[in-house]
mmCIF file of C-alpha atoms in Angstrom:
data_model
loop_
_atom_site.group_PDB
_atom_site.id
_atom_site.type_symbol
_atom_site.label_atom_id
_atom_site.label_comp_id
_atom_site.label_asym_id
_atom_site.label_seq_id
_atom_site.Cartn_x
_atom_site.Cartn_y
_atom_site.Cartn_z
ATOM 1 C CA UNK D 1 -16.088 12.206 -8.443
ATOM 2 C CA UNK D 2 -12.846 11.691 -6.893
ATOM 3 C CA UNK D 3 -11.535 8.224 -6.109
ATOM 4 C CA UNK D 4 -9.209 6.529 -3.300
ATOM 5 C CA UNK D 5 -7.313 3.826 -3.999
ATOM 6 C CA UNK D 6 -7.068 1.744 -0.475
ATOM 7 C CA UNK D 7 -5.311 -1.322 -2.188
ATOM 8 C CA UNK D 8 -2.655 -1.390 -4.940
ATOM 9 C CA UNK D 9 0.679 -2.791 -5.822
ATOM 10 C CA UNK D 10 2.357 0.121 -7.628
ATOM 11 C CA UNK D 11 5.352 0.471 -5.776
ATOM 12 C CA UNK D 12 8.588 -0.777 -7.799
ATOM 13 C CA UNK D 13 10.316 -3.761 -7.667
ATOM 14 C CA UNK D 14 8.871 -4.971 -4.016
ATOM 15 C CA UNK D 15 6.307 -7.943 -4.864
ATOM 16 C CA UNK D 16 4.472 -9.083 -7.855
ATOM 17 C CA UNK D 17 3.261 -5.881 -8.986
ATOM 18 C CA UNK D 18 5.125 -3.149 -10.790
ATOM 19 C CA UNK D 19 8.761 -4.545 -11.715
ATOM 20 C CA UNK D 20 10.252 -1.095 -12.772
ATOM 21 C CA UNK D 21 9.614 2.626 -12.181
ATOM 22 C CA UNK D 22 8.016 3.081 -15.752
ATOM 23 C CA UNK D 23 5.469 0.514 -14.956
ATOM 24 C CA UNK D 24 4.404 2.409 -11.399
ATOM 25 C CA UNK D 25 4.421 5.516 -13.407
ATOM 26 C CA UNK D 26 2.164 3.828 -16.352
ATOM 27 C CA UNK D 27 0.189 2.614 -13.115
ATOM 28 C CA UNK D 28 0.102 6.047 -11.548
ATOM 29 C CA UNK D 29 -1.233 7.944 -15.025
ATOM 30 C CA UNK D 30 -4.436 5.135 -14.988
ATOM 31 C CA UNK D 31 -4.969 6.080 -11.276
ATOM 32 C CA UNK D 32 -5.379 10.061 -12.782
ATOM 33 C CA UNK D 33 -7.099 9.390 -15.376
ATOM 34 C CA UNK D 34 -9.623 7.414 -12.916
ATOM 35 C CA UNK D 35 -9.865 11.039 -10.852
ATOM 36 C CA UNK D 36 -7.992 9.383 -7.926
ATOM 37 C CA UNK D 37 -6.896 12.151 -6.020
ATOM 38 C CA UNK D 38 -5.598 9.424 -3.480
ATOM 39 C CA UNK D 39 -3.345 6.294 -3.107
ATOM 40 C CA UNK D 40 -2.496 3.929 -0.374
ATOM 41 C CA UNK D 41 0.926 1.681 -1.470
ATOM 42 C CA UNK D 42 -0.091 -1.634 -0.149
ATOM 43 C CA UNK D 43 3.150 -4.042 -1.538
ATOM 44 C CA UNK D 44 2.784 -8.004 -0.091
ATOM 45 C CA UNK D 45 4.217 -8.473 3.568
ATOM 46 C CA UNK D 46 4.423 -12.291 4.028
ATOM 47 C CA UNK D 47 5.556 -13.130 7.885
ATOM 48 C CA UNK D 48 6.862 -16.304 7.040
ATOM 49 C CA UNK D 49 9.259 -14.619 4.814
ATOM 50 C CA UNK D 50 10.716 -11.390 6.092
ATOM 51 C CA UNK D 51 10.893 -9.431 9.031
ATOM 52 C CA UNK D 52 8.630 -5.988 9.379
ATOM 53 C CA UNK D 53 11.705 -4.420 9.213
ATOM 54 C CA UNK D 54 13.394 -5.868 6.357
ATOM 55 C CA UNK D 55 10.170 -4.956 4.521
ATOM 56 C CA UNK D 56 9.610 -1.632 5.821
ATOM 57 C CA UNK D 57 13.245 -0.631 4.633
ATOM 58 C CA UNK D 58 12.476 -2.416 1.275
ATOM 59 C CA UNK D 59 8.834 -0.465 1.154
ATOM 60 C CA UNK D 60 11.386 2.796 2.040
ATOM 61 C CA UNK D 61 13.244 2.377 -0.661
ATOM 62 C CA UNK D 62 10.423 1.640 -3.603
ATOM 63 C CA UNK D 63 8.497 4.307 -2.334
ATOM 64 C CA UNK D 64 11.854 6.915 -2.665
ATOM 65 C CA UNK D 65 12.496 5.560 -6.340
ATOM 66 C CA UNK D 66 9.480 7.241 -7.473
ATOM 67 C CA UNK D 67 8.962 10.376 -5.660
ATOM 68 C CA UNK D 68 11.132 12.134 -7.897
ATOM 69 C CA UNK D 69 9.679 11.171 -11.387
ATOM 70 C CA UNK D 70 6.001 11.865 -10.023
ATOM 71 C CA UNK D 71 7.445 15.813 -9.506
ATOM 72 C CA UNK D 72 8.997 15.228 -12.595
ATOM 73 C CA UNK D 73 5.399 14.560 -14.767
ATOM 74 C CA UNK D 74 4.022 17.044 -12.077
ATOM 75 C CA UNK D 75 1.574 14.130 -11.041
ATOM 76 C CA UNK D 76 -1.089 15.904 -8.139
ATOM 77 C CA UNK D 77 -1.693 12.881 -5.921
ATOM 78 C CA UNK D 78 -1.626 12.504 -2.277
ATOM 79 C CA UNK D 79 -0.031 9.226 -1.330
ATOM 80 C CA UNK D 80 0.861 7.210 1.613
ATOM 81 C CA UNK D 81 1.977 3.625 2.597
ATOM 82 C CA UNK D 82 0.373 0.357 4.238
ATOM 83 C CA UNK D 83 0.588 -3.464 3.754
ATOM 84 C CA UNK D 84 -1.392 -6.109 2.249
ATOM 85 C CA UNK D 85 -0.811 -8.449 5.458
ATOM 86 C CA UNK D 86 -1.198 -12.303 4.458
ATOM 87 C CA UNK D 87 -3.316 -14.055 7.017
ATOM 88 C CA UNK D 88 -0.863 -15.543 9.960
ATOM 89 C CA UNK D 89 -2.168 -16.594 13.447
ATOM 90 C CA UNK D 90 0.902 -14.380 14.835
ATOM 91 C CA UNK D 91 -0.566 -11.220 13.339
ATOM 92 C CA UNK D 92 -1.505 -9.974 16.558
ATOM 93 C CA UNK D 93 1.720 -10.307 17.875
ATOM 94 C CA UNK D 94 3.473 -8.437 15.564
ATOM 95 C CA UNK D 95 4.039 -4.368 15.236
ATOM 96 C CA UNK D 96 0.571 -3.600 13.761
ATOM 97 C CA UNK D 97 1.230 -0.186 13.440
ATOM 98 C CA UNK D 98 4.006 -0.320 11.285
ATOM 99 C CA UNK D 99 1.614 -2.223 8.623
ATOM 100 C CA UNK D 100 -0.813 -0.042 8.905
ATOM 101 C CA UNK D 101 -2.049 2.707 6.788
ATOM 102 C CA UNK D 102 0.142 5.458 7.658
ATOM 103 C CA UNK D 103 -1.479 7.875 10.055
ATOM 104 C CA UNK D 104 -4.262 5.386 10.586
ATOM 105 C CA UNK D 105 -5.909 2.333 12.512
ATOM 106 C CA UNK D 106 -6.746 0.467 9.190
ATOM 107 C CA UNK D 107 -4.703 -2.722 8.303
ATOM 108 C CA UNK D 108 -5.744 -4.554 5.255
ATOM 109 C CA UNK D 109 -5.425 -8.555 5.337
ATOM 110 C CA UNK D 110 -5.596 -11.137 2.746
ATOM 111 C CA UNK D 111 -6.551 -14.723 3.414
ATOM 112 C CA UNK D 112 -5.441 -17.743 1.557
ATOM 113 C CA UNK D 113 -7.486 -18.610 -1.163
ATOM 114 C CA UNK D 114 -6.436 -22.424 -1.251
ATOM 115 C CA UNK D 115 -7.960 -23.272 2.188
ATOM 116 C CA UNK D 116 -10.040 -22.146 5.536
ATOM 117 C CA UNK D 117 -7.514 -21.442 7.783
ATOM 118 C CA UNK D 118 -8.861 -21.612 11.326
ATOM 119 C CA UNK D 119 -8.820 -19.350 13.748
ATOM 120 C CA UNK D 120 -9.785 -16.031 11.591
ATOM 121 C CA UNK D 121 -12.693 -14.670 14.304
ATOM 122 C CA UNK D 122 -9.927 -14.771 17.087
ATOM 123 C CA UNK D 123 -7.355 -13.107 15.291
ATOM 124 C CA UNK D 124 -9.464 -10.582 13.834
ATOM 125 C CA UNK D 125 -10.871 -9.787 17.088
ATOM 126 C CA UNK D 126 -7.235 -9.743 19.230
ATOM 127 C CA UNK D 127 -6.096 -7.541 16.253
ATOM 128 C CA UNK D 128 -9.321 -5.011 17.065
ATOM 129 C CA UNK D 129 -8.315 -5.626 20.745
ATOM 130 C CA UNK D 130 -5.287 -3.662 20.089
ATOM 131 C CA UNK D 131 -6.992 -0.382 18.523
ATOM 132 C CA UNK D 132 -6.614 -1.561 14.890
ATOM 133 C CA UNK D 133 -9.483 -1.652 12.219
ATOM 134 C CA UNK D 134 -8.827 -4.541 10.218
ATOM 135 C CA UNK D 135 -9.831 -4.916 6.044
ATOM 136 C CA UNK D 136 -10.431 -8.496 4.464
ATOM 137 C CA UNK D 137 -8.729 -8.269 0.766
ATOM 138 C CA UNK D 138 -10.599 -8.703 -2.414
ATOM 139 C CA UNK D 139 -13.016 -11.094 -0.618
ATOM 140 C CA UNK D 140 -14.612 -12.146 -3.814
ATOM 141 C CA UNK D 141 -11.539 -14.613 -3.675
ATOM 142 C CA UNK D 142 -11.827 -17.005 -1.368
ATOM 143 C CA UNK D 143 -13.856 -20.369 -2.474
ATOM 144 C CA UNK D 144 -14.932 -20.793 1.264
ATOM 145 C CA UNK D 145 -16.591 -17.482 1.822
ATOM 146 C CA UNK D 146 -18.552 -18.099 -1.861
ATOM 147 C CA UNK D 147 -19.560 -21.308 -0.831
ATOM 148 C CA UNK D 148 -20.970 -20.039 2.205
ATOM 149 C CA UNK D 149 -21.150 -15.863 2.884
ATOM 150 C CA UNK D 150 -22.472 -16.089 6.502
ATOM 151 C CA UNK D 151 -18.373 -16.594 7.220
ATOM 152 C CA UNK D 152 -18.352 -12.776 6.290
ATOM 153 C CA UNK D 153 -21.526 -11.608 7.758
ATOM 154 C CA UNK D 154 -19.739 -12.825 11.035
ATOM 155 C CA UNK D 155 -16.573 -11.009 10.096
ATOM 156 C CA UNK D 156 -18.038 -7.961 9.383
ATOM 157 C CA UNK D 157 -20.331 -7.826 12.043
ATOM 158 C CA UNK D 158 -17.614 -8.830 14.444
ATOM 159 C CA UNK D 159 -16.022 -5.134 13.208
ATOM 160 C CA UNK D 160 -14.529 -5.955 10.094
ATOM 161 C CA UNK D 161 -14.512 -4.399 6.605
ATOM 162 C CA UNK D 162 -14.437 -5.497 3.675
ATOM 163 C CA UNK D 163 -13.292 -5.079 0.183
ATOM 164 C CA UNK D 164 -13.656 -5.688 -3.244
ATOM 165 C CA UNK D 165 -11.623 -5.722 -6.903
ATOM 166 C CA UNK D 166 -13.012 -3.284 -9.587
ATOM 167 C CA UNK D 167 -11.986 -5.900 -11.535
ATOM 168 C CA UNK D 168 -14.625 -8.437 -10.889
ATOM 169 C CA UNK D 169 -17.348 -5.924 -11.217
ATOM 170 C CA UNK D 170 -15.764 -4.493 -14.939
ATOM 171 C CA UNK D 171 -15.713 -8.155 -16.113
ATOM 172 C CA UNK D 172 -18.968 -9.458 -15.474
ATOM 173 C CA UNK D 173 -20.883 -13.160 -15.084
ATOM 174 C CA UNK D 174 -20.539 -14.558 -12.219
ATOM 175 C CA UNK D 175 -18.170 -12.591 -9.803
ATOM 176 C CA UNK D 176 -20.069 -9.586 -10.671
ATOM 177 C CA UNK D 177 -23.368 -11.020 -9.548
ATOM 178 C CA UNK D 178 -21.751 -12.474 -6.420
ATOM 179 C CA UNK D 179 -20.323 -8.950 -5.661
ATOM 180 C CA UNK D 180 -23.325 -7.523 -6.212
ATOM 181 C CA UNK D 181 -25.253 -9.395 -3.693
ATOM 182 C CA UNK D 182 -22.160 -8.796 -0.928
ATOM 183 C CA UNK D 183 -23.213 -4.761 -1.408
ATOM 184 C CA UNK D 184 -27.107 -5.779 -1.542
ATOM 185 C CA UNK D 185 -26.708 -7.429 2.056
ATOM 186 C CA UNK D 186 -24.414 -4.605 3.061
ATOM 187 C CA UNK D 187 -21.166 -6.665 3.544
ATOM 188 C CA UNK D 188 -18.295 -4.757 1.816
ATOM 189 C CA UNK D 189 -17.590 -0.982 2.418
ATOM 190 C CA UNK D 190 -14.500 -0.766 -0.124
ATOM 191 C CA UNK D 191 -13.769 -1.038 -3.826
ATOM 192 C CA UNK D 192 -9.889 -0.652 -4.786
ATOM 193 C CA UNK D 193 -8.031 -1.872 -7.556
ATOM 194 C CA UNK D 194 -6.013 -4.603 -6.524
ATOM 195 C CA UNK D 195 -3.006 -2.758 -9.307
ATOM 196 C CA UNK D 196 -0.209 -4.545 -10.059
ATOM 197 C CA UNK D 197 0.124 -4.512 -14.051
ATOM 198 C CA UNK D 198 -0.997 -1.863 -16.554
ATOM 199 C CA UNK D 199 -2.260 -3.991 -18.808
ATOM 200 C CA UNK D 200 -2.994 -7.731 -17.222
ATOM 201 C CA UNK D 201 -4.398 -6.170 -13.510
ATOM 202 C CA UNK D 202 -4.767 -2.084 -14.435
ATOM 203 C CA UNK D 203 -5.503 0.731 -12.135
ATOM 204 C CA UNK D 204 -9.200 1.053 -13.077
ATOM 205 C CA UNK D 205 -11.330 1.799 -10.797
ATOM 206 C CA UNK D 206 -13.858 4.161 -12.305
ATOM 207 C CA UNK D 207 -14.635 1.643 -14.628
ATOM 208 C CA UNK D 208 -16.018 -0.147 -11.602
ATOM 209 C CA UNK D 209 -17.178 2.158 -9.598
ATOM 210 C CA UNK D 210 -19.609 2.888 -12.668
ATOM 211 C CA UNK D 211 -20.976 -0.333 -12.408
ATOM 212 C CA UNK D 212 -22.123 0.699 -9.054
ATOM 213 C CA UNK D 213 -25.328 2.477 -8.307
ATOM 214 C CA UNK D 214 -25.067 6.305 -7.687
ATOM 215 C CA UNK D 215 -26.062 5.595 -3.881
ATOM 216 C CA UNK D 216 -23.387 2.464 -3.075
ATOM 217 C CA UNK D 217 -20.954 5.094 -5.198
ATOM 218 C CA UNK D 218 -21.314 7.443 -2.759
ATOM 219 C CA UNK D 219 -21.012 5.081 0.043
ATOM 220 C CA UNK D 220 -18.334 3.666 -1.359
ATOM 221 C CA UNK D 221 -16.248 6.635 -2.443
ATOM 222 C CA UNK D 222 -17.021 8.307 1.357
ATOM 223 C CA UNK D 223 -15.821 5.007 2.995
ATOM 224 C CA UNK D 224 -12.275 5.649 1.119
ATOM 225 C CA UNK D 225 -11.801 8.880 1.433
ATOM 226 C CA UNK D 226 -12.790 8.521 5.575
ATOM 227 C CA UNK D 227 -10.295 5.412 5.769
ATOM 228 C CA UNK D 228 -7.887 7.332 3.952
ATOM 229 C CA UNK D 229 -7.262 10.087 6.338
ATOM 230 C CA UNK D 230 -8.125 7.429 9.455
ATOM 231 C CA UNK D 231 -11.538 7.958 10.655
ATOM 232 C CA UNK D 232 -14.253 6.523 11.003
ATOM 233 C CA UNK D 233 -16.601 5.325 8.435
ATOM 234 C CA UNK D 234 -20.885 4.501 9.059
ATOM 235 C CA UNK D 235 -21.827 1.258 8.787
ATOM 236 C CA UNK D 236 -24.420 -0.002 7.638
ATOM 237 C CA UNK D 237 -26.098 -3.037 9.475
ATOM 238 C CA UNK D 238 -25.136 -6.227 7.393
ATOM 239 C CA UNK D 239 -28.344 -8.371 6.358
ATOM 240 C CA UNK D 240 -27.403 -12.376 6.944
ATOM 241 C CA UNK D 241 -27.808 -14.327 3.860
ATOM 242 C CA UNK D 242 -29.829 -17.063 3.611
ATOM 243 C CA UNK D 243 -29.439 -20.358 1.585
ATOM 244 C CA UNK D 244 -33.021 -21.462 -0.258
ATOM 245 C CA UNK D 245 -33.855 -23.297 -2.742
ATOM 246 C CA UNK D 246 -30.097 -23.507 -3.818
ATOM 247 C CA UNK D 247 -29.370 -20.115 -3.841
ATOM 248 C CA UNK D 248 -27.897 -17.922 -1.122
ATOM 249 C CA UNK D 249 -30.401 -14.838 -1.466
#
């Protein structure tokens, strides 16, 4: 089964992932032996602290260091570059397309994980407005959407996807339950990695995806592979969870 990886921080020396080229190539040999045949480079762009163009030549740069050694170790991936965007009210006002995955409509987003910000429906739906497909981060994350998952029923069936860390399906407890009943109610469409060390946040995302059921596999795997080259993906209606008895079920 070959693999996508839709959310990583592999790239060299740009954020808080990889701080050298041997660590994005120690990165780059998990992704292989994962069977990803495909990687999206998706370093931290933070509006509040750089321009899209001071990051784009930055992203440039990282992304130059290491095409050489990858023809060097002969490494048979095909690769491309996007942005994990953090959450800003300005996002629609800004050059989308150069965040983007390259060659596509997708743009991933990550939301604080300290607080609700408000105003997330109306800047998810101005950024569809303008032709772009937006993806919530590792939504696992965030304390408010735990504490009450109809916030992403709304965003996803507003025309949002979702994903998820193979992390917090490979370790278990808790998360893993919780992610577990996101895919049962059919509210995330993604699983990446989430990279950015090779041994504190590794590229492994078979592991997770074989915590998975062969059908959500599938689903899963197609999803990546679709968003990948920039089309689009089926969706599955998304069930709204309920909260009995103390539990959201």
């Amino acid at each position: 089964m070959q693999l996508v990886d839709l959310h990583c921080h592999i790239l060299p020396g740009i954020d808080d992932g990889a701080k050298n080229i041997e660590m994005s190539m120690q990165l780059l040999e998990q992704e292989l032996n994962s069977n990803v045949a495909g990687i999206c480079f998706t370093p931290h762009f933070y509006y509040e602290r750089t321009t899209i163009e001071e990051f784009i030549v930055n992203r440039r740069k990282a992304f130059s260091s290491i095409v050489e050694p990858i023809k060097q170790n002969k490494i048979q991936l095909a690769l491309k570059t996007g942005a994990e965007v953090y959450f800003t009210p300005a996002l629609p006002s800004l050059d989308l397309r150069k965040l983007a995955f390259y060659g596509t409509d997708y743009i991933l987003i990550e939301l604080p994980t300290s607080f609700h910000p408000s105003g997330i429906e109306d800047v998810l739906f101005e950024v569809q407005q303008q032709g772009f497909t937006p993806i919530i981060a590792h939504v696992e994350r965030y304390p408010y959407v735990t504490e009450n998952p109809t916030l992403l029923y709304h965003w996803v069936s507003g025309g949002a996807l979702a994903q998820i860390n193979a992390s917090g399906l490979i370790r278990g407890g808790h998360t893993a339950k919780l992610l577990q009943k996101y895919i049962d109610w059919k509210l995330v469409h993604l699983l990446c990695t989430d990279a950015h060390h090779p041994e504190k946040r590794p590229a492994h995302l078979m592991d997770g995806f074989e915590k998975l059921s062969p059908r959500v596999q599938k689903r899963f795997q197609k999803n990546s592979v679709r968003v990948f080259l920039g089309k689009d993906i089926e969706l599955e209606d998304p069930i709204l969870p309920r909260y009995r008895f103390g539990h959201w079920n």
